[in-house]
mmCIF file with all atom_site columns, C-alpha atoms in Angstrom:
data_model
loop_
_atom_site.group_PDB
_atom_site.id
_atom_site.type_symbol
_atom_site.label_atom_id
_atom_site.label_alt_id
_atom_site.label_comp_id
_atom_site.label_asym_id
_atom_site.label_entity_id
_atom_site.label_seq_id
_atom_site.pdbx_PDB_ins_code
_atom_site.Cartn_x
_atom_site.Cartn_y
_atom_site.Cartn_z
_atom_site.occupancy
_atom_site.B_iso_or_equiv
_atom_site.pdbx_formal_charge
_atom_site.auth_seq_id
_atom_site.auth_comp_id
_atom_site.auth_asym_id
_atom_site.auth_atom_id
_atom_site.pdbx_PDB_model_num
ATOM 1   C CA . MET R 1 1   ? 0.000   0.000  0.000  1.00 0.00 ? 279 MET R CA 1
ATOM 2   C CA . ASP R 1 2   ? 1.440   3.394  -0.917 1.00 0.00 ? 280 ASP R CA 1
ATOM 3   C CA . ASP R 1 3   ? 2.007   6.225  1.549  1.00 0.00 ? 281 ASP R CA 1
ATOM 4   C CA . ARG R 1 4   ? -1.078  8.146  0.414  1.00 0.00 ? 282 ARG R CA 1
ATOM 5   C CA . ALA R 1 5   ? -3.355  5.150  1.028  1.00 0.00 ? 283 ALA R CA 1
ATOM 6   C CA . LEU R 1 6   ? -1.738  4.555  4.443  1.00 0.00 ? 284 LEU R CA 1
ATOM 7   C CA . THR R 1 7   ? -2.301  8.196  5.324  1.00 0.00 ? 285 THR R CA 1
ATOM 8   C CA . LEU R 1 8   ? -5.971  7.950  4.345  1.00 0.00 ? 286 LEU R CA 1
ATOM 9   C CA . LEU R 1 9   ? -6.331  4.756  6.390  1.00 0.00 ? 287 LEU R CA 1
ATOM 10  C CA . PHE R 1 10  ? -4.735  6.501  9.365  1.00 0.00 ? 288 PHE R CA 1
ATOM 11  C CA . LEU R 1 11  ? -7.104  9.468  9.005  1.00 0.00 ? 289 LEU R CA 1
ATOM 12  C CA . GLY R 1 12  ? -10.086 7.101  8.827  1.00 0.00 ? 290 GLY R CA 1
ATOM 13  C CA . GLN R 1 13  ? -8.880  5.368  11.970 1.00 0.00 ? 291 GLN R CA 1
ATOM 14  C CA . LEU R 1 14  ? -8.357  8.727  13.677 1.00 0.00 ? 292 LEU R CA 1
ATOM 15  C CA . ALA R 1 15  ? -11.862 9.899  12.710 1.00 0.00 ? 293 ALA R CA 1
ATOM 16  C CA . ALA R 1 16  ? -13.453 6.670  14.006 1.00 0.00 ? 294 ALA R CA 1
ATOM 17  C CA . THR R 1 17  ? -11.495 6.811  17.256 1.00 0.00 ? 295 THR R CA 1
ATOM 18  C CA . LEU R 1 18  ? -12.280 10.472 17.889 1.00 0.00 ? 296 LEU R CA 1
ATOM 19  C CA . ALA R 1 19  ? -15.983 9.865  17.199 1.00 0.00 ? 297 ALA R CA 1
ATOM 20  C CA . LEU R 1 20  ? -15.975 6.869  19.563 1.00 0.00 ? 298 LEU R CA 1
ATOM 21  C CA . THR R 1 21  ? -14.130 8.847  22.226 1.00 0.00 ? 299 THR R CA 1
ATOM 22  C CA . GLY R 1 22  ? -16.702 11.613 22.134 1.00 0.00 ? 300 GLY R CA 1
ATOM 23  C CA . LEU R 1 23  ? -19.518 9.095  22.093 1.00 0.00 ? 301 LEU R CA 1
ATOM 24  C CA . ILE R 1 24  ? -18.185 7.080  25.043 1.00 0.00 ? 302 ILE R CA 1
ATOM 25  C CA . TRP R 1 25  ? -17.910 10.220 27.159 1.00 0.00 ? 303 TRP R CA 1
ATOM 26  C CA . LEU R 1 26  ? -21.519 11.115 26.301 1.00 0.00 ? 304 LEU R CA 1
ATOM 27  C CA . VAL R 1 27  ? -22.674 7.602  27.184 1.00 0.00 ? 305 VAL R CA 1
ATOM 28  C CA . GLN R 1 28  ? -20.620 7.513  30.392 1.00 0.00 ? 306 GLN R CA 1
ATOM 29  C CA . VAL R 1 29  ? -21.556 10.931 31.735 1.00 0.00 ? 307 VAL R CA 1
ATOM 30  C CA . VAL R 1 30  ? -25.085 11.358 30.364 1.00 0.00 ? 308 VAL R CA 1
ATOM 31  C CA . GLN R 1 31  ? -26.724 8.242  28.931 1.00 0.00 ? 309 GLN R CA 1
ATOM 32  C CA . TYR R 1 32  ? -25.823 5.469  31.389 1.00 0.00 ? 310 TYR R CA 1
ATOM 33  C CA . PRO R 1 33  ? -26.463 7.519  34.551 1.00 0.00 ? 311 PRO R CA 1
ATOM 34  C CA . LEU R 1 34  ? -29.899 8.513  33.224 1.00 0.00 ? 312 LEU R CA 1
ATOM 35  C CA . PHE R 1 35  ? -30.917 4.855  32.902 1.00 0.00 ? 313 PHE R CA 1
ATOM 36  C CA . ALA R 1 36  ? -31.759 5.036  36.618 1.00 0.00 ? 314 ALA R CA 1
ATOM 37  C CA . ARG R 1 37  ? -34.342 7.777  35.990 1.00 0.00 ? 315 ARG R CA 1
ATOM 38  C CA . VAL R 1 38  ? -36.374 6.132  33.244 1.00 0.00 ? 316 VAL R CA 1
ATOM 39  C CA . GLY R 1 39  ? -38.871 4.370  35.503 1.00 0.00 ? 317 GLY R CA 1
ATOM 40  C CA . ALA R 1 40  ? -39.735 0.697  35.789 1.00 0.00 ? 318 ALA R CA 1
ATOM 41  C CA . ASP R 1 41  ? -42.721 0.795  33.422 1.00 0.00 ? 319 ASP R CA 1
ATOM 42  C CA . ALA R 1 42  ? -40.789 2.257  30.488 1.00 0.00 ? 320 ALA R CA 1
ATOM 43  C CA . PHE R 1 43  ? -37.312 0.874  31.137 1.00 0.00 ? 321 PHE R CA 1
ATOM 44  C CA . VAL R 1 44  ? -37.411 -2.338 29.079 1.00 0.00 ? 322 VAL R CA 1
ATOM 45  C CA . ALA R 1 45  ? -38.592 -0.513 25.943 1.00 0.00 ? 323 ALA R CA 1
ATOM 46  C CA . TYR R 1 46  ? -36.209 2.380  26.576 1.00 0.00 ? 324 TYR R CA 1
ATOM 47  C CA . HIS R 1 47  ? -33.222 0.079  27.061 1.00 0.00 ? 325 HIS R CA 1
ATOM 48  C CA . ALA R 1 48  ? -34.099 -1.935 23.942 1.00 0.00 ? 326 ALA R CA 1
ATOM 49  C CA . GLY R 1 49  ? -34.320 1.268  21.914 1.00 0.00 ? 327 GLY R CA 1
ATOM 50  C CA . HIS R 1 50  ? -30.997 2.477  23.290 1.00 0.00 ? 328 HIS R CA 1
ATOM 51  C CA . ALA R 1 51  ? -29.255 -0.827 22.517 1.00 0.00 ? 329 ALA R CA 1
ATOM 52  C CA . GLU R 1 52  ? -30.623 -1.005 18.982 1.00 0.00 ? 330 GLU R CA 1
ATOM 53  C CA . ARG R 1 53  ? -29.903 2.592  18.047 1.00 0.00 ? 331 ARG R CA 1
ATOM 54  C CA . ILE R 1 54  ? -26.453 2.896  19.629 1.00 0.00 ? 332 ILE R CA 1
ATOM 55  C CA . THR R 1 55  ? -25.311 -0.289 17.868 1.00 0.00 ? 333 THR R CA 1
ATOM 56  C CA . TRP R 1 56  ? -25.885 1.317  14.454 1.00 0.00 ? 334 TRP R CA 1
ATOM 57  C CA . ILE R 1 57  ? -23.485 4.110  15.445 1.00 0.00 ? 335 ILE R CA 1
ATOM 58  C CA . VAL R 1 58  ? -20.897 2.259  17.534 1.00 0.00 ? 336 VAL R CA 1
ATOM 59  C CA . GLY R 1 59  ? -20.693 -0.979 15.540 1.00 0.00 ? 337 GLY R CA 1
ATOM 60  C CA . PRO R 1 60  ? -19.354 0.361  12.229 1.00 0.00 ? 338 PRO R CA 1
ATOM 61  C CA . LEU R 1 61  ? -16.973 2.766  13.969 1.00 0.00 ? 339 LEU R CA 1
ATOM 62  C CA . MET R 1 62  ? -15.544 0.009  16.166 1.00 0.00 ? 340 MET R CA 1
ATOM 63  C CA . LEU R 1 63  ? -15.065 -2.233 13.140 1.00 0.00 ? 341 LEU R CA 1
ATOM 64  C CA . ILE R 1 64  ? -13.253 0.525  11.215 1.00 0.00 ? 342 ILE R CA 1
ATOM 65  C CA . GLU R 1 65  ? -11.058 1.271  14.205 1.00 0.00 ? 343 GLU R CA 1
ATOM 66  C CA . ALA R 1 66  ? -10.189 -2.379 14.853 1.00 0.00 ? 344 ALA R CA 1
ATOM 67  C CA . ALA R 1 67  ? -9.533  -3.152 11.184 1.00 0.00 ? 345 ALA R CA 1
ATOM 68  C CA . ALA R 1 68  ? -7.207  -0.173 10.808 1.00 0.00 ? 346 ALA R CA 1
ATOM 69  C CA . ALA R 1 69  ? -5.396  -0.979 14.056 1.00 0.00 ? 347 ALA R CA 1
ATOM 70  C CA . GLY R 1 70  ? -4.917  -4.561 12.879 1.00 0.00 ? 348 GLY R CA 1
ATOM 71  C CA . PHE R 1 71  ? -3.723  -3.467 9.468  1.00 0.00 ? 349 PHE R CA 1
ATOM 72  C CA . PHE R 1 72  ? -1.076  -1.176 10.960 1.00 0.00 ? 350 PHE R CA 1
ATOM 73  C CA . LEU R 1 73  ? 0.284   -4.116 12.969 1.00 0.00 ? 351 LEU R CA 1
ATOM 74  C CA . ILE R 1 74  ? 1.112   -5.752 9.642  1.00 0.00 ? 352 ILE R CA 1
ATOM 75  C CA . GLY R 1 75  ? 2.307   -2.710 7.704  1.00 0.00 ? 353 GLY R CA 1
ATOM 76  C CA . ARG R 1 76  ? 2.753   0.861  8.823  1.00 0.00 ? 354 ARG R CA 1
ATOM 77  C CA . PRO R 1 77  ? 4.117   4.036  7.274  1.00 0.00 ? 355 PRO R CA 1
ATOM 78  C CA . ASP R 1 78  ? 7.526   5.260  8.470  1.00 0.00 ? 356 ASP R CA 1
ATOM 79  C CA . TRP R 1 79  ? 5.975   8.226  10.235 1.00 0.00 ? 357 TRP R CA 1
ATOM 80  C CA . LEU R 1 80  ? 3.828   6.008  12.487 1.00 0.00 ? 358 LEU R CA 1
ATOM 81  C CA . PRO R 1 81  ? 5.963   4.757  15.399 1.00 0.00 ? 359 PRO R CA 1
ATOM 82  C CA . THR R 1 82  ? 5.879   1.032  16.144 1.00 0.00 ? 360 THR R CA 1
ATOM 83  C CA . TRP R 1 83  ? 5.288   1.639  19.863 1.00 0.00 ? 361 TRP R CA 1
ATOM 84  C CA . ASN R 1 84  ? 2.248   3.777  19.007 1.00 0.00 ? 362 ASN R CA 1
ATOM 85  C CA . VAL R 1 85  ? 0.766   1.070  16.773 1.00 0.00 ? 363 VAL R CA 1
ATOM 86  C CA . TRP R 1 86  ? 1.199   -1.653 19.406 1.00 0.00 ? 364 TRP R CA 1
ATOM 87  C CA . ALA R 1 87  ? -0.082  0.512  22.260 1.00 0.00 ? 365 ALA R CA 1
ATOM 88  C CA . GLY R 1 88  ? -3.112  1.488  20.168 1.00 0.00 ? 366 GLY R CA 1
ATOM 89  C CA . ALA R 1 89  ? -3.829  -2.128 19.242 1.00 0.00 ? 367 ALA R CA 1
ATOM 90  C CA . ALA R 1 90  ? -3.571  -3.128 22.902 1.00 0.00 ? 368 ALA R CA 1
ATOM 91  C CA . LEU R 1 91  ? -6.120  -0.452 23.789 1.00 0.00 ? 369 LEU R CA 1
ATOM 92  C CA . VAL R 1 92  ? -8.461  -1.722 21.056 1.00 0.00 ? 370 VAL R CA 1
ATOM 93  C CA . ALA R 1 93  ? -8.151  -5.206 22.597 1.00 0.00 ? 371 ALA R CA 1
ATOM 94  C CA . VAL R 1 94  ? -8.980  -3.775 26.048 1.00 0.00 ? 372 VAL R CA 1
ATOM 95  C CA . ILE R 1 95  ? -12.013 -1.964 24.620 1.00 0.00 ? 373 ILE R CA 1
ATOM 96  C CA . TRP R 1 96  ? -13.345 -5.060 22.830 1.00 0.00 ? 374 TRP R CA 1
ATOM 97  C CA . ALA R 1 97  ? -12.703 -7.294 25.860 1.00 0.00 ? 375 ALA R CA 1
ATOM 98  C CA . SER R 1 98  ? -14.419 -4.812 28.154 1.00 0.00 ? 376 SER R CA 1
ATOM 99  C CA . THR R 1 99  ? -17.373 -4.576 25.789 1.00 0.00 ? 377 THR R CA 1
ATOM 100 C CA . ALA R 1 100 ? -17.747 -8.366 25.592 1.00 0.00 ? 378 ALA R CA 1
ATOM 101 C CA . LEU R 1 101 ? -16.990 -9.210 29.215 1.00 0.00 ? 379 LEU R CA 1
ATOM 102 C CA . LEU R 1 102 ? -18.332 -6.229 31.162 1.00 0.00 ? 380 LEU R CA 1
ATOM 103 C CA . GLN R 1 103 ? -20.848 -4.162 29.202 1.00 0.00 ? 381 GLN R CA 1
ATOM 104 C CA . VAL R 1 104 ? -22.691 -6.821 27.171 1.00 0.00 ? 382 VAL R CA 1
ATOM 105 C CA . PRO R 1 105 ? -23.506 -9.006 30.228 1.00 0.00 ? 383 PRO R CA 1
ATOM 106 C CA . GLN R 1 106 ? -24.855 -6.006 32.146 1.00 0.00 ? 384 GLN R CA 1
ATOM 107 C CA . HIS R 1 107 ? -26.939 -4.891 29.183 1.00 0.00 ? 385 HIS R CA 1
ATOM 108 C CA . ALA R 1 108 ? -28.309 -8.454 28.982 1.00 0.00 ? 386 ALA R CA 1
ATOM 109 C CA . ARG R 1 109 ? -29.369 -8.224 32.633 1.00 0.00 ? 387 ARG R CA 1
ATOM 110 C CA . LEU R 1 110 ? -30.925 -4.800 32.079 1.00 0.00 ? 388 LEU R CA 1
ATOM 111 C CA . ALA R 1 111 ? -32.856 -6.022 29.025 1.00 0.00 ? 389 ALA R CA 1
ATOM 112 C CA . ASP R 1 112 ? -35.313 -7.727 31.393 1.00 0.00 ? 390 ASP R CA 1
ATOM 113 C CA . GLY R 1 113 ? -35.821 -4.624 33.525 1.00 0.00 ? 391 GLY R CA 1
ATOM 114 C CA . PHE R 1 114 ? -33.875 -2.115 35.574 1.00 0.00 ? 392 PHE R CA 1
ATOM 115 C CA . GLU R 1 115 ? -31.632 -3.736 38.151 1.00 0.00 ? 393 GLU R CA 1
ATOM 116 C CA . ALA R 1 116 ? -29.596 -1.386 40.341 1.00 0.00 ? 394 ALA R CA 1
ATOM 117 C CA . SER R 1 117 ? -26.611 -3.734 40.711 1.00 0.00 ? 395 SER R CA 1
ATOM 118 C CA . ALA R 1 118 ? -26.384 -4.340 36.936 1.00 0.00 ? 396 ALA R CA 1
ATOM 119 C CA . HIS R 1 119 ? -26.679 -0.606 36.324 1.00 0.00 ? 397 HIS R CA 1
ATOM 120 C CA . ARG R 1 120 ? -23.922 0.136  38.854 1.00 0.00 ? 398 ARG R CA 1
ATOM 121 C CA . LEU R 1 121 ? -21.624 -2.457 37.232 1.00 0.00 ? 399 LEU R CA 1
ATOM 122 C CA . LEU R 1 122 ? -22.413 -1.067 33.772 1.00 0.00 ? 400 LEU R CA 1
ATOM 123 C CA . VAL R 1 123 ? -21.458 2.476  34.779 1.00 0.00 ? 401 VAL R CA 1
ATOM 124 C CA . LEU R 1 124 ? -18.359 1.461  36.745 1.00 0.00 ? 402 LEU R CA 1
ATOM 125 C CA . GLY R 1 125 ? -17.140 -1.016 34.130 1.00 0.00 ? 403 GLY R CA 1
ATOM 126 C CA . ASN R 1 126 ? -17.638 1.488  31.338 1.00 0.00 ? 404 ASN R CA 1
ATOM 127 C CA . TRP R 1 127 ? -14.943 3.705  32.846 1.00 0.00 ? 405 TRP R CA 1
ATOM 128 C CA . LEU R 1 128 ? -12.420 1.199  31.478 1.00 0.00 ? 406 LEU R CA 1
ATOM 129 C CA . ARG R 1 129 ? -13.628 1.819  27.922 1.00 0.00 ? 407 ARG R CA 1
ATOM 130 C CA . THR R 1 130 ? -13.856 5.569  28.521 1.00 0.00 ? 408 THR R CA 1
ATOM 131 C CA . ILE R 1 131 ? -10.247 5.726  29.685 1.00 0.00 ? 409 ILE R CA 1
ATOM 132 C CA . ALA R 1 132 ? -9.014  3.336  26.976 1.00 0.00 ? 410 ALA R CA 1
ATOM 133 C CA . TRP R 1 133 ? -10.686 5.288  24.153 1.00 0.00 ? 411 TRP R CA 1
ATOM 134 C CA . SER R 1 134 ? -9.390  8.572  25.565 1.00 0.00 ? 412 SER R CA 1
ATOM 135 C CA . ALA R 1 135 ? -5.858  7.140  25.705 1.00 0.00 ? 413 ALA R CA 1
ATOM 136 C CA . ARG R 1 136 ? -6.225  5.759  22.196 1.00 0.00 ? 414 ARG R CA 1
ATOM 137 C CA . ALA R 1 137 ? -7.334  9.143  20.867 1.00 0.00 ? 415 ALA R CA 1
ATOM 138 C CA . ALA R 1 138 ? -4.329  10.745 22.574 1.00 0.00 ? 416 ALA R CA 1
ATOM 139 C CA . LEU R 1 139 ? -1.978  8.187  20.983 1.00 0.00 ? 417 LEU R CA 1
ATOM 140 C CA . LEU R 1 140 ? -3.344  8.846  17.516 1.00 0.00 ? 418 LEU R CA 1
ATOM 141 C CA . LEU R 1 141 ? -3.144  12.613 18.010 1.00 0.00 ? 419 LEU R CA 1
ATOM 142 C CA . VAL R 1 142 ? 0.489   12.222 19.099 1.00 0.00 ? 420 VAL R CA 1
ATOM 143 C CA . ALA R 1 143 ? 1.138   10.222 15.918 1.00 0.00 ? 421 ALA R CA 1
ATOM 144 C CA . LEU R 1 144 ? -0.615  12.876 13.834 1.00 0.00 ? 422 LEU R CA 1
ATOM 145 C CA . ASP R 1 145 ? 1.449   15.609 15.478 1.00 0.00 ? 423 ASP R CA 1
ATOM 146 C CA . GLY R 1 146 ? 4.651   13.701 14.710 1.00 0.00 ? 424 GLY R CA 1
ATOM 147 C CA . ALA R 1 147 ? 3.604   13.128 11.109 1.00 0.00 ? 425 ALA R CA 1
ATOM 148 C CA . LEU R 1 148 ? 2.706   16.793 10.613 1.00 0.00 ? 426 LEU R CA 1
ATOM 149 C CA . ARG R 1 149 ? 5.953   17.982 12.197 1.00 0.00 ? 427 ARG R CA 1
ATOM 150 C CA . ARG R 1 150 ? 7.912   15.643 9.944  1.00 0.00 ? 428 ARG R CA 1
ATOM 151 C CA . THR R 1 151 ? 5.970   16.642 6.842  1.00 0.00 ? 429 THR R CA 1
ATOM 152 C CA . LEU R 1 152 ? 6.106   20.364 7.591  1.00 0.00 ? 430 LEU R CA 1
ATOM 153 C CA . ASP R 1 153 ? 9.679   20.114 8.896  1.00 0.00 ? 431 ASP R CA 1
ATOM 154 C CA . VAL R 1 154 ? 8.740   21.964 12.086 1.00 0.00 ? 432 VAL R CA 1
#
C-alpha cells in the first residue's frame, strides 16, 4: 500500500477513534447515569431502543477502528511509530474485551428490567472503555502531530 493510502487509512482510523471517544464520554456521563431515571414501566422498551440505536453508530466505527489498528500491525508508514501502533492495538483489545466481558452481560441483565446492581456495574465497568478510548485518541493525536511535524519540517 502506498504512503497516500496509508495516510488515508490513518485518518479514517483517527476519525473513528475520535468519534468513539466523544460518544463514550456522552454515554458515560449522560446516557448510562440517566438509565436510573427512566422508571420501571418504560425501562425495558427504553433500554431496547438504546441498545438497537447505539449499535448502528458504535458498531461500524468500532469495526473501522479495529480493522485499521490490525492493518497497521502488519504494515505501517515510516511516520507512524511502532510503539504507538502496538499501544493502540492493545487499547483496542482492552475496549473489545471490556465490551464483551463487562458491558454486554450487564446490558443483557438490564434487558429484562432495571436492576440497580447491573446498572452500577455497567457504569463502573464502562470507565475502562472511557479511559481506553481517551488514551487511544491521545496516541493517535500524538502520531498525527509527529507526522505533521515531519511533513512540515517543524
